[in-house]
Amino acid sequence: MLSGPLSLSVLSTIVSRKRWRIRVCQFENSCTTSNCLQYFTGTSGVITSFNYDQASMFNRSTTQYLNNLNYAICIRKEAGYCSITYTNVRNGVEYPFQLNNVNSSGIRTVPQGQAGADVINCPNDYIILDGSRLCGDKLNDGLTIRNFTLNAPITDSSAGPIVIPVMTDGSLTGLGFKIFYTLNRCPTV
């Protein structure tokens, strides 16, 4: 554990006003799974991409997910729970999900307002849930609801640790994601 003062310096040539909300947490290395940049415990919670800011949707400030990332989000699988369900809709409110990709001609790989799934639609900016690359403007892997203009819950029943790879390149950005997760109890035999 680090003791003493911590100093953050920002150097910018842009004159526009910036907003900062920085949270720093220290924990023992043995508390998390290796290579997890974000780590969550408990039977339910909220996952957000770095720099996600729902308030920007309402006050027209610019926010965007960060470029050139390759990291993992991990969720501890609690005892007695065997699967996990992800959604970006809570109590009837849809929270923005947006990971953008373009092809070599500069054209979006996923039409605006739709979900993208697989390596063709999501070559560079994506998250992986239940083994599927996901991107676009909706959270939907096509397994529950085939209409990609709608959000749909995604359930992962795979064995082993819960790891969500996150990948972004340097070409463009978007709003990012806010995803709610709920662990589901193991079926009784």
Short mmCIF file of N, CA and C in Angstrom, two decimals:
data_model
loop_
_atom_site.label_atom_id
_atom_site.label_comp_id
_atom_site.label_asym_id
_atom_site.label_seq_id
_atom_site.Cartn_x
_atom_site.Cartn_y
_atom_site.Cartn_z
N MET A 1 0.84 -1.17 0.00
CA MET A 1 0.00 0.00 0.00
C MET A 1 0.89 1.24 0.00
N LEU A 2 0.48 2.21 -0.76
CA LEU A 2 1.20 3.46 -0.88
C LEU A 2 0.75 4.41 0.20
N SER A 3 1.68 5.06 0.85
CA SER A 3 1.32 6.09 1.82
C SER A 3 1.95 7.40 1.38
N GLY A 4 1.35 8.48 1.79
CA GLY A 4 1.88 9.78 1.41
C GLY A 4 1.05 10.45 0.35
N PRO A 5 1.49 11.61 -0.09
CA PRO A 5 0.70 12.37 -1.07
C PRO A 5 0.77 11.76 -2.47
N LEU A 6 -0.27 12.00 -3.23
CA LEU A 6 -0.37 11.57 -4.60
C LEU A 6 -0.60 12.81 -5.44
N SER A 7 0.14 12.94 -6.53
CA SER A 7 0.03 14.12 -7.38
C SER A 7 -0.34 13.71 -8.80
N LEU A 8 -1.36 14.36 -9.36
CA LEU A 8 -1.76 14.15 -10.75
C LEU A 8 -1.55 15.45 -11.50
N SER A 9 -0.91 15.37 -12.64
CA SER A 9 -0.68 16.55 -13.47
C SER A 9 -1.28 16.32 -14.84
N VAL A 10 -1.92 17.34 -15.38
CA VAL A 10 -2.51 17.26 -16.71
C VAL A 10 -1.97 18.42 -17.52
N LEU A 11 -1.43 18.09 -18.67
CA LEU A 11 -0.89 19.09 -19.58
C LEU A 11 -1.69 19.04 -20.86
N SER A 12 -2.26 20.17 -21.27
CA SER A 12 -3.12 20.18 -22.44
C SER A 12 -2.95 21.47 -23.21
N THR A 13 -3.12 21.38 -24.52
CA THR A 13 -3.09 22.58 -25.35
C THR A 13 -4.50 23.02 -25.72
N ILE A 14 -5.49 22.27 -25.26
CA ILE A 14 -6.89 22.59 -25.55
C ILE A 14 -7.42 23.53 -24.47
N VAL A 15 -8.06 24.60 -24.89
CA VAL A 15 -8.55 25.61 -23.96
C VAL A 15 -9.92 25.25 -23.39
N SER A 16 -10.65 24.36 -24.03
CA SER A 16 -12.01 24.06 -23.59
C SER A 16 -12.04 23.52 -22.16
N ARG A 17 -13.17 23.74 -21.51
CA ARG A 17 -13.36 23.34 -20.13
C ARG A 17 -13.46 21.81 -20.03
N LYS A 18 -12.79 21.24 -19.07
CA LYS A 18 -12.82 19.79 -18.85
C LYS A 18 -13.44 19.50 -17.49
N ARG A 19 -14.06 18.33 -17.40
CA ARG A 19 -14.61 17.87 -16.12
C ARG A 19 -13.85 16.63 -15.71
N TRP A 20 -13.55 16.52 -14.43
CA TRP A 20 -12.80 15.38 -13.93
C TRP A 20 -13.54 14.77 -12.75
N ARG A 21 -13.60 13.48 -12.72
CA ARG A 21 -14.09 12.75 -11.55
C ARG A 21 -13.15 11.56 -11.42
N ILE A 22 -12.27 11.64 -10.47
CA ILE A 22 -11.24 10.62 -10.33
C ILE A 22 -11.46 9.88 -9.01
N ARG A 23 -11.49 8.57 -9.10
CA ARG A 23 -11.60 7.74 -7.91
C ARG A 23 -10.37 6.84 -7.87
N VAL A 24 -9.68 6.84 -6.77
CA VAL A 24 -8.48 6.02 -6.61
C VAL A 24 -8.74 5.03 -5.48
N CYS A 25 -8.51 3.77 -5.76
CA CYS A 25 -8.67 2.72 -4.76
C CYS A 25 -7.38 1.92 -4.69
N GLN A 26 -6.97 1.59 -3.50
CA GLN A 26 -5.81 0.72 -3.33
C GLN A 26 -6.29 -0.58 -2.72
N PHE A 27 -5.74 -1.69 -3.19
CA PHE A 27 -6.07 -2.98 -2.63
C PHE A 27 -4.90 -3.91 -2.84
N GLU A 28 -4.89 -4.96 -2.08
CA GLU A 28 -3.81 -5.94 -2.16
C GLU A 28 -3.85 -6.65 -3.51
N ASN A 29 -2.69 -6.96 -4.07
CA ASN A 29 -2.63 -7.67 -5.34
C ASN A 29 -3.34 -9.02 -5.28
N SER A 30 -3.33 -9.66 -4.13
CA SER A 30 -3.94 -10.98 -4.01
C SER A 30 -5.46 -10.94 -4.00
N CYS A 31 -6.06 -9.74 -3.98
CA CYS A 31 -7.53 -9.62 -3.91
C CYS A 31 -8.21 -9.82 -5.26
N THR A 32 -7.50 -9.72 -6.35
CA THR A 32 -8.15 -9.82 -7.66
C THR A 32 -7.52 -10.92 -8.49
N THR A 33 -8.21 -11.26 -9.55
CA THR A 33 -7.67 -12.19 -10.53
C THR A 33 -6.62 -11.45 -11.35
N SER A 34 -5.59 -12.13 -11.77
CA SER A 34 -4.53 -11.50 -12.56
C SER A 34 -5.09 -10.88 -13.83
N ASN A 35 -4.51 -9.78 -14.21
CA ASN A 35 -4.81 -9.10 -15.47
C ASN A 35 -6.20 -8.49 -15.55
N CYS A 36 -6.85 -8.26 -14.43
CA CYS A 36 -8.17 -7.62 -14.43
C CYS A 36 -8.00 -6.15 -14.06
N LEU A 37 -8.29 -5.27 -14.99
CA LEU A 37 -8.17 -3.84 -14.71
C LEU A 37 -9.36 -3.34 -13.90
N GLN A 38 -10.52 -3.96 -14.08
CA GLN A 38 -11.68 -3.69 -13.23
C GLN A 38 -12.10 -5.03 -12.63
N TYR A 39 -12.44 -5.03 -11.34
CA TYR A 39 -12.79 -6.27 -10.66
C TYR A 39 -14.02 -6.03 -9.78
N PHE A 40 -15.04 -6.87 -9.93
CA PHE A 40 -16.29 -6.69 -9.21
C PHE A 40 -16.62 -7.94 -8.40
N THR A 41 -17.25 -7.73 -7.25
CA THR A 41 -17.71 -8.82 -6.40
C THR A 41 -19.19 -8.58 -6.09
N GLY A 42 -19.85 -9.60 -5.59
CA GLY A 42 -21.26 -9.48 -5.25
C GLY A 42 -22.13 -10.08 -6.33
N THR A 43 -23.40 -10.30 -6.00
CA THR A 43 -24.31 -10.98 -6.92
C THR A 43 -24.92 -10.04 -7.96
N SER A 44 -24.73 -8.76 -7.82
CA SER A 44 -25.19 -7.81 -8.84
C SER A 44 -24.34 -6.55 -8.76
N GLY A 45 -24.30 -5.82 -9.87
CA GLY A 45 -23.50 -4.60 -9.89
C GLY A 45 -23.60 -3.91 -11.24
N VAL A 46 -22.79 -2.87 -11.39
CA VAL A 46 -22.79 -2.05 -12.60
C VAL A 46 -21.37 -1.96 -13.13
N ILE A 47 -21.21 -2.21 -14.42
CA ILE A 47 -19.92 -2.11 -15.10
C ILE A 47 -20.00 -0.92 -16.04
N THR A 48 -19.00 -0.04 -16.01
CA THR A 48 -18.97 1.06 -16.97
C THR A 48 -17.60 1.11 -17.64
N SER A 49 -17.60 1.54 -18.88
CA SER A 49 -16.34 1.76 -19.57
C SER A 49 -15.67 2.99 -18.97
N PHE A 50 -14.37 3.06 -19.09
CA PHE A 50 -13.65 4.23 -18.60
C PHE A 50 -14.15 5.46 -19.34
N ASN A 51 -14.40 6.52 -18.61
CA ASN A 51 -14.84 7.82 -19.13
C ASN A 51 -16.32 7.84 -19.50
N TYR A 52 -17.07 6.81 -19.12
CA TYR A 52 -18.52 6.80 -19.39
C TYR A 52 -19.16 7.87 -18.52
N ASP A 53 -20.02 8.66 -19.11
CA ASP A 53 -20.68 9.72 -18.36
C ASP A 53 -22.10 9.88 -18.88
N GLN A 54 -23.03 9.30 -18.16
CA GLN A 54 -24.43 9.38 -18.57
C GLN A 54 -24.93 10.82 -18.57
N ALA A 55 -24.41 11.68 -17.68
CA ALA A 55 -24.86 13.07 -17.60
C ALA A 55 -24.64 13.81 -18.92
N SER A 56 -23.64 13.40 -19.68
CA SER A 56 -23.36 14.08 -20.94
C SER A 56 -24.50 13.93 -21.93
N MET A 57 -25.33 12.91 -21.75
CA MET A 57 -26.48 12.73 -22.64
C MET A 57 -27.47 13.87 -22.49
N PHE A 58 -27.46 14.52 -21.33
CA PHE A 58 -28.47 15.53 -21.04
C PHE A 58 -27.94 16.95 -21.09
N ASN A 59 -26.66 17.17 -20.83
CA ASN A 59 -26.14 18.54 -20.82
C ASN A 59 -25.25 18.85 -22.01
N ARG A 60 -25.22 17.95 -22.97
CA ARG A 60 -24.53 18.12 -24.25
C ARG A 60 -23.02 18.33 -24.14
N SER A 61 -22.42 17.93 -23.04
CA SER A 61 -20.96 17.95 -23.01
C SER A 61 -20.47 16.71 -23.75
N THR A 62 -19.23 16.74 -24.18
CA THR A 62 -18.72 15.61 -24.95
C THR A 62 -18.04 14.62 -24.01
N THR A 63 -18.36 13.38 -24.21
CA THR A 63 -17.68 12.32 -23.47
C THR A 63 -17.47 11.16 -24.44
N GLN A 64 -16.48 10.37 -24.16
CA GLN A 64 -16.18 9.27 -25.06
C GLN A 64 -15.34 8.24 -24.35
N TYR A 65 -15.45 7.01 -24.81
CA TYR A 65 -14.58 5.98 -24.25
C TYR A 65 -13.16 6.21 -24.75
N LEU A 66 -12.21 5.64 -24.05
CA LEU A 66 -10.80 5.88 -24.35
C LEU A 66 -10.31 4.99 -25.48
N ASN A 67 -9.40 5.52 -26.27
CA ASN A 67 -8.81 4.79 -27.39
C ASN A 67 -7.67 3.89 -26.94
N ASN A 68 -7.34 2.92 -27.79
CA ASN A 68 -6.17 2.06 -27.65
C ASN A 68 -6.12 1.31 -26.32
N LEU A 69 -7.25 0.69 -25.97
CA LEU A 69 -7.31 -0.10 -24.75
C LEU A 69 -7.41 -1.58 -25.08
N ASN A 70 -6.84 -2.39 -24.22
CA ASN A 70 -6.94 -3.84 -24.32
C ASN A 70 -6.82 -4.35 -22.89
N TYR A 71 -7.98 -4.56 -22.25
CA TYR A 71 -7.96 -4.96 -20.84
C TYR A 71 -9.12 -5.90 -20.55
N ALA A 72 -9.16 -6.39 -19.32
CA ALA A 72 -10.22 -7.31 -18.91
C ALA A 72 -10.97 -6.76 -17.70
N ILE A 73 -12.28 -6.95 -17.73
CA ILE A 73 -13.13 -6.69 -16.58
C ILE A 73 -13.47 -8.06 -16.00
N CYS A 74 -13.31 -8.23 -14.70
CA CYS A 74 -13.57 -9.53 -14.09
C CYS A 74 -14.64 -9.40 -13.01
N ILE A 75 -15.45 -10.43 -12.89
CA ILE A 75 -16.49 -10.50 -11.88
C ILE A 75 -16.30 -11.82 -11.14
N ARG A 76 -16.23 -11.74 -9.82
CA ARG A 76 -16.07 -12.97 -9.04
C ARG A 76 -17.36 -13.78 -9.09
N LYS A 77 -17.24 -15.05 -9.43
CA LYS A 77 -18.41 -15.94 -9.44
C LYS A 77 -18.63 -16.40 -8.00
N GLU A 78 -19.69 -15.91 -7.39
CA GLU A 78 -19.97 -16.20 -5.99
C GLU A 78 -20.43 -17.65 -5.82
N ALA A 79 -20.21 -18.20 -4.64
CA ALA A 79 -20.61 -19.58 -4.35
C ALA A 79 -22.11 -19.74 -4.51
N GLY A 80 -22.52 -20.82 -5.19
CA GLY A 80 -23.93 -21.10 -5.39
C GLY A 80 -24.53 -20.44 -6.62
N TYR A 81 -23.70 -19.73 -7.39
CA TYR A 81 -24.16 -19.04 -8.61
C TYR A 81 -23.42 -19.61 -9.81
N CYS A 82 -24.15 -19.93 -10.88
CA CYS A 82 -23.55 -20.62 -12.02
C CYS A 82 -23.58 -19.85 -13.33
N SER A 83 -24.39 -18.79 -13.42
CA SER A 83 -24.46 -18.02 -14.67
C SER A 83 -24.61 -16.54 -14.33
N ILE A 84 -24.50 -15.72 -15.37
CA ILE A 84 -24.59 -14.27 -15.19
C ILE A 84 -25.40 -13.69 -16.34
N THR A 85 -26.23 -12.69 -16.03
CA THR A 85 -27.03 -12.01 -17.05
C THR A 85 -26.63 -10.54 -17.08
N TYR A 86 -26.42 -10.04 -18.30
CA TYR A 86 -26.04 -8.64 -18.52
C TYR A 86 -27.17 -7.91 -19.23
N THR A 87 -27.37 -6.64 -18.89
CA THR A 87 -28.35 -5.80 -19.59
C THR A 87 -27.94 -4.33 -19.43
N ASN A 88 -28.36 -3.50 -20.36
CA ASN A 88 -28.15 -2.06 -20.22
C ASN A 88 -29.49 -1.35 -20.02
N VAL A 89 -30.52 -2.10 -19.65
CA VAL A 89 -31.83 -1.54 -19.34
C VAL A 89 -32.15 -1.86 -17.89
N ARG A 90 -32.47 -0.83 -17.11
CA ARG A 90 -32.80 -1.01 -15.70
C ARG A 90 -34.04 -0.21 -15.37
N ASN A 91 -35.05 -0.86 -14.83
CA ASN A 91 -36.32 -0.21 -14.47
C ASN A 91 -36.92 0.57 -15.63
N GLY A 92 -36.83 0.00 -16.82
CA GLY A 92 -37.41 0.63 -18.00
C GLY A 92 -36.56 1.73 -18.62
N VAL A 93 -35.40 2.03 -18.03
CA VAL A 93 -34.51 3.08 -18.55
C VAL A 93 -33.38 2.42 -19.34
N GLU A 94 -33.21 2.85 -20.58
CA GLU A 94 -32.13 2.34 -21.43
C GLU A 94 -30.89 3.21 -21.25
N TYR A 95 -29.79 2.61 -20.84
CA TYR A 95 -28.53 3.33 -20.69
C TYR A 95 -27.72 3.14 -21.96
N PRO A 96 -27.12 4.21 -22.46
CA PRO A 96 -26.41 4.13 -23.74
C PRO A 96 -25.33 3.05 -23.76
N PHE A 97 -25.28 2.34 -24.86
CA PHE A 97 -24.23 1.39 -25.18
C PHE A 97 -23.76 1.78 -26.57
N GLN A 98 -22.47 2.14 -26.71
CA GLN A 98 -21.99 2.55 -28.03
C GLN A 98 -20.50 2.27 -28.15
N LEU A 99 -20.17 1.30 -29.00
CA LEU A 99 -18.79 1.01 -29.38
C LEU A 99 -18.76 1.01 -30.90
N ASN A 100 -18.04 1.95 -31.49
CA ASN A 100 -18.09 2.20 -32.93
C ASN A 100 -16.95 1.54 -33.69
N ASN A 101 -17.25 1.11 -34.91
CA ASN A 101 -16.26 0.54 -35.83
C ASN A 101 -16.54 1.04 -37.24
N VAL A 102 -15.48 1.20 -38.01
CA VAL A 102 -15.63 1.55 -39.42
C VAL A 102 -14.78 0.59 -40.24
N ASN A 103 -15.17 0.41 -41.51
CA ASN A 103 -14.38 -0.45 -42.39
C ASN A 103 -13.27 0.36 -43.06
N SER A 104 -12.54 -0.24 -43.97
CA SER A 104 -11.41 0.44 -44.61
C SER A 104 -11.83 1.64 -45.45
N SER A 105 -13.12 1.72 -45.81
CA SER A 105 -13.63 2.87 -46.57
C SER A 105 -14.17 3.96 -45.66
N GLY A 106 -14.09 3.75 -44.34
CA GLY A 106 -14.58 4.74 -43.39
C GLY A 106 -16.07 4.66 -43.13
N ILE A 107 -16.72 3.59 -43.56
CA ILE A 107 -18.16 3.41 -43.37
C ILE A 107 -18.39 2.56 -42.13
N ARG A 108 -19.38 2.95 -41.31
CA ARG A 108 -19.71 2.19 -40.11
C ARG A 108 -20.00 0.73 -40.45
N THR A 109 -19.46 -0.18 -39.65
CA THR A 109 -19.70 -1.60 -39.89
C THR A 109 -21.08 -2.04 -39.38
N VAL A 110 -21.66 -1.27 -38.48
CA VAL A 110 -22.99 -1.55 -37.95
C VAL A 110 -23.85 -0.32 -38.19
N PRO A 111 -25.03 -0.47 -38.80
CA PRO A 111 -25.89 0.69 -39.03
C PRO A 111 -26.23 1.42 -37.72
N GLN A 112 -26.36 2.72 -37.79
CA GLN A 112 -26.67 3.52 -36.61
C GLN A 112 -27.96 3.02 -35.96
N GLY A 113 -27.94 2.94 -34.63
CA GLY A 113 -29.12 2.50 -33.89
C GLY A 113 -29.27 1.00 -33.78
N GLN A 114 -28.25 0.24 -34.22
CA GLN A 114 -28.34 -1.22 -34.18
C GLN A 114 -27.18 -1.82 -33.39
N ALA A 115 -27.39 -3.06 -32.97
CA ALA A 115 -26.35 -3.83 -32.29
C ALA A 115 -25.50 -4.54 -33.33
N GLY A 116 -24.24 -4.72 -33.00
CA GLY A 116 -23.34 -5.49 -33.83
C GLY A 116 -22.81 -6.68 -33.05
N ALA A 117 -22.65 -7.80 -33.72
CA ALA A 117 -22.10 -9.00 -33.09
C ALA A 117 -21.24 -9.73 -34.10
N ASP A 118 -20.12 -10.22 -33.69
CA ASP A 118 -19.15 -11.03 -34.43
C ASP A 118 -17.97 -10.19 -34.89
N VAL A 119 -16.98 -10.87 -35.42
CA VAL A 119 -15.72 -10.22 -35.80
C VAL A 119 -15.88 -9.32 -37.03
N ILE A 120 -16.80 -9.61 -37.93
CA ILE A 120 -17.00 -8.76 -39.11
C ILE A 120 -17.58 -7.41 -38.72
N ASN A 121 -18.60 -7.41 -37.86
CA ASN A 121 -19.21 -6.16 -37.41
C ASN A 121 -18.35 -5.42 -36.38
N CYS A 122 -17.61 -6.15 -35.58
CA CYS A 122 -16.88 -5.57 -34.45
C CYS A 122 -15.39 -5.90 -34.54
N PRO A 123 -14.69 -5.39 -35.55
CA PRO A 123 -13.29 -5.78 -35.73
C PRO A 123 -12.32 -5.12 -34.74
N ASN A 124 -12.61 -3.92 -34.27
CA ASN A 124 -11.62 -3.18 -33.49
C ASN A 124 -12.08 -2.72 -32.12
N ASP A 125 -13.30 -2.21 -32.02
CA ASP A 125 -13.83 -1.73 -30.74
C ASP A 125 -14.96 -2.65 -30.33
N TYR A 126 -14.81 -3.35 -29.19
CA TYR A 126 -15.81 -4.33 -28.79
C TYR A 126 -15.59 -4.76 -27.35
N ILE A 127 -16.62 -5.39 -26.79
CA ILE A 127 -16.49 -6.17 -25.57
C ILE A 127 -16.93 -7.59 -25.93
N ILE A 128 -16.51 -8.55 -25.11
CA ILE A 128 -16.92 -9.93 -25.35
C ILE A 128 -17.75 -10.40 -24.17
N LEU A 129 -19.03 -10.74 -24.45
CA LEU A 129 -19.92 -11.32 -23.45
C LEU A 129 -20.41 -12.65 -23.99
N ASP A 130 -20.38 -13.68 -23.17
CA ASP A 130 -20.82 -15.02 -23.56
C ASP A 130 -20.15 -15.49 -24.85
N GLY A 131 -18.89 -15.13 -25.03
CA GLY A 131 -18.12 -15.57 -26.19
C GLY A 131 -18.37 -14.80 -27.47
N SER A 132 -19.21 -13.76 -27.45
CA SER A 132 -19.52 -12.98 -28.65
C SER A 132 -18.94 -11.58 -28.57
N ARG A 133 -18.29 -11.15 -29.66
CA ARG A 133 -17.87 -9.75 -29.78
C ARG A 133 -19.11 -8.89 -29.96
N LEU A 134 -19.22 -7.82 -29.19
CA LEU A 134 -20.38 -6.95 -29.26
C LEU A 134 -19.95 -5.50 -29.45
N CYS A 135 -20.69 -4.79 -30.30
CA CYS A 135 -20.41 -3.38 -30.56
C CYS A 135 -21.69 -2.74 -31.09
N GLY A 136 -21.58 -1.54 -31.63
CA GLY A 136 -22.74 -0.85 -32.18
C GLY A 136 -23.40 0.06 -31.16
N ASP A 137 -24.69 0.34 -31.38
CA ASP A 137 -25.44 1.28 -30.54
C ASP A 137 -26.43 0.59 -29.60
N LYS A 138 -26.53 -0.72 -29.66
CA LYS A 138 -27.42 -1.50 -28.80
C LYS A 138 -26.66 -2.68 -28.24
N LEU A 139 -27.08 -3.16 -27.07
CA LEU A 139 -26.49 -4.36 -26.46
C LEU A 139 -27.40 -5.54 -26.79
N ASN A 140 -26.97 -6.39 -27.72
CA ASN A 140 -27.79 -7.51 -28.16
C ASN A 140 -26.90 -8.47 -28.95
N ASP A 141 -26.82 -9.71 -28.50
CA ASP A 141 -26.01 -10.70 -29.23
C ASP A 141 -26.84 -11.50 -30.24
N GLY A 142 -28.14 -11.24 -30.33
CA GLY A 142 -29.00 -11.91 -31.29
C GLY A 142 -29.52 -13.26 -30.86
N LEU A 143 -29.15 -13.74 -29.67
CA LEU A 143 -29.61 -15.07 -29.24
C LEU A 143 -31.00 -15.04 -28.61
N THR A 144 -31.32 -13.97 -27.87
CA THR A 144 -32.63 -13.85 -27.23
C THR A 144 -33.62 -13.15 -28.14
N ILE A 145 -33.20 -12.04 -28.72
CA ILE A 145 -34.03 -11.24 -29.63
C ILE A 145 -33.25 -11.03 -30.91
N ARG A 146 -33.80 -11.45 -32.04
CA ARG A 146 -33.10 -11.33 -33.33
C ARG A 146 -33.16 -9.93 -33.92
N ASN A 147 -33.96 -9.03 -33.37
CA ASN A 147 -34.08 -7.67 -33.86
C ASN A 147 -32.94 -6.83 -33.28
N PHE A 148 -31.95 -6.50 -34.09
CA PHE A 148 -30.76 -5.80 -33.60
C PHE A 148 -30.99 -4.31 -33.35
N THR A 149 -32.20 -3.81 -33.58
CA THR A 149 -32.51 -2.42 -33.22
C THR A 149 -32.98 -2.34 -31.77
N LEU A 150 -33.05 -3.49 -31.09
CA LEU A 150 -33.47 -3.55 -29.70
C LEU A 150 -32.34 -4.05 -28.82
N ASN A 151 -32.32 -3.60 -27.57
CA ASN A 151 -31.42 -4.17 -26.58
C ASN A 151 -32.01 -5.50 -26.12
N ALA A 152 -31.14 -6.41 -25.71
CA ALA A 152 -31.61 -7.71 -25.20
C ALA A 152 -30.66 -8.19 -24.12
N PRO A 153 -31.18 -8.83 -23.07
CA PRO A 153 -30.30 -9.38 -22.05
C PRO A 153 -29.44 -10.50 -22.62
N ILE A 154 -28.25 -10.63 -22.06
CA ILE A 154 -27.31 -11.67 -22.50
C ILE A 154 -26.95 -12.50 -21.28
N THR A 155 -27.14 -13.81 -21.36
CA THR A 155 -26.82 -14.69 -20.24
C THR A 155 -25.67 -15.61 -20.64
N ASP A 156 -24.68 -15.67 -19.75
CA ASP A 156 -23.50 -16.51 -19.95
C ASP A 156 -23.52 -17.61 -18.89
N SER A 157 -23.59 -18.85 -19.33
CA SER A 157 -23.62 -20.00 -18.43
C SER A 157 -22.33 -20.81 -18.48
N SER A 158 -21.29 -20.25 -19.05
CA SER A 158 -20.04 -20.99 -19.18
C SER A 158 -19.37 -21.21 -17.83
N ALA A 159 -18.60 -22.28 -17.75
CA ALA A 159 -17.88 -22.60 -16.52
C ALA A 159 -16.64 -21.71 -16.41
N GLY A 160 -16.12 -21.61 -15.22
CA GLY A 160 -14.88 -20.87 -15.02
C GLY A 160 -15.11 -19.44 -14.60
N PRO A 161 -14.03 -18.67 -14.57
CA PRO A 161 -14.13 -17.28 -14.12
C PRO A 161 -14.90 -16.41 -15.11
N ILE A 162 -15.43 -15.30 -14.63
CA ILE A 162 -16.15 -14.37 -15.49
C ILE A 162 -15.18 -13.27 -15.90
N VAL A 163 -14.82 -13.26 -17.17
CA VAL A 163 -13.87 -12.28 -17.71
C VAL A 163 -14.50 -11.64 -18.94
N ILE A 164 -14.49 -10.31 -18.98
CA ILE A 164 -15.04 -9.55 -20.10
C ILE A 164 -13.90 -8.80 -20.77
N PRO A 165 -13.40 -9.28 -21.89
CA PRO A 165 -12.37 -8.53 -22.61
C PRO A 165 -12.95 -7.24 -23.20
N VAL A 166 -12.16 -6.18 -23.14
CA VAL A 166 -12.53 -4.88 -23.72
C VAL A 166 -11.41 -4.46 -24.66
N MET A 167 -11.76 -4.11 -25.89
CA MET A 167 -10.75 -3.72 -26.88
C MET A 167 -11.22 -2.47 -27.61
N THR A 168 -10.33 -1.49 -27.73
CA THR A 168 -10.60 -0.31 -28.56
C THR A 168 -9.33 0.03 -29.33
N ASP A 169 -9.51 0.54 -30.55
CA ASP A 169 -8.35 0.97 -31.32
C ASP A 169 -8.25 2.49 -31.26
N GLY A 170 -7.46 3.09 -32.14
CA GLY A 170 -7.23 4.52 -32.09
C GLY A 170 -8.01 5.33 -33.11
N SER A 171 -8.93 4.69 -33.85
CA SER A 171 -9.55 5.42 -34.96
C SER A 171 -10.72 6.31 -34.56
N LEU A 172 -11.63 5.84 -33.72
CA LEU A 172 -12.75 6.67 -33.30
C LEU A 172 -13.28 6.20 -31.97
N THR A 173 -14.18 6.98 -31.39
CA THR A 173 -14.73 6.64 -30.08
C THR A 173 -16.24 6.79 -30.10
N GLY A 174 -16.86 6.63 -28.96
CA GLY A 174 -18.29 6.77 -28.78
C GLY A 174 -18.58 6.92 -27.31
N LEU A 175 -19.82 6.72 -26.91
CA LEU A 175 -20.22 6.91 -25.52
C LEU A 175 -19.67 5.86 -24.58
N GLY A 176 -19.45 4.64 -25.07
CA GLY A 176 -19.00 3.56 -24.21
C GLY A 176 -20.19 2.76 -23.70
N PHE A 177 -20.09 2.24 -22.48
CA PHE A 177 -21.16 1.38 -21.99
C PHE A 177 -21.35 1.46 -20.49
N LYS A 178 -22.59 1.22 -20.09
CA LYS A 178 -22.98 1.01 -18.70
C LYS A 178 -23.84 -0.24 -18.71
N ILE A 179 -23.34 -1.29 -18.08
CA ILE A 179 -24.00 -2.60 -18.12
C ILE A 179 -24.26 -3.08 -16.69
N PHE A 180 -25.48 -3.51 -16.45
CA PHE A 180 -25.86 -4.08 -15.17
C PHE A 180 -25.69 -5.59 -15.25
N TYR A 181 -25.14 -6.18 -14.20
CA TYR A 181 -25.00 -7.63 -14.19
C TYR A 181 -25.70 -8.22 -12.98
N THR A 182 -26.21 -9.43 -13.14
CA THR A 182 -26.83 -10.18 -12.05
C THR A 182 -26.37 -11.63 -12.16
N LEU A 183 -25.80 -12.14 -11.08
CA LEU A 183 -25.45 -13.56 -11.04
C LEU A 183 -26.72 -14.37 -10.79
N ASN A 184 -26.83 -15.51 -11.46
CA ASN A 184 -28.01 -16.37 -11.34
C ASN A 184 -27.65 -17.63 -10.57
N ARG A 185 -28.51 -17.99 -9.63
CA ARG A 185 -28.26 -19.18 -8.81
C ARG A 185 -28.17 -20.45 -9.65
N CYS A 186 -27.37 -21.39 -9.17
CA CYS A 186 -27.27 -22.69 -9.83
C CYS A 186 -28.60 -23.42 -9.70
N PRO A 187 -28.97 -24.17 -10.74
CA PRO A 187 -30.23 -24.92 -10.64
C PRO A 187 -30.13 -25.99 -9.55
N THR A 188 -31.23 -26.21 -8.87
CA THR A 188 -31.24 -27.27 -7.85
C THR A 188 -31.53 -28.60 -8.52
N VAL A 189 -30.90 -29.63 -8.01
CA VAL A 189 -31.04 -30.95 -8.63
C VAL A 189 -32.05 -31.78 -7.89
#
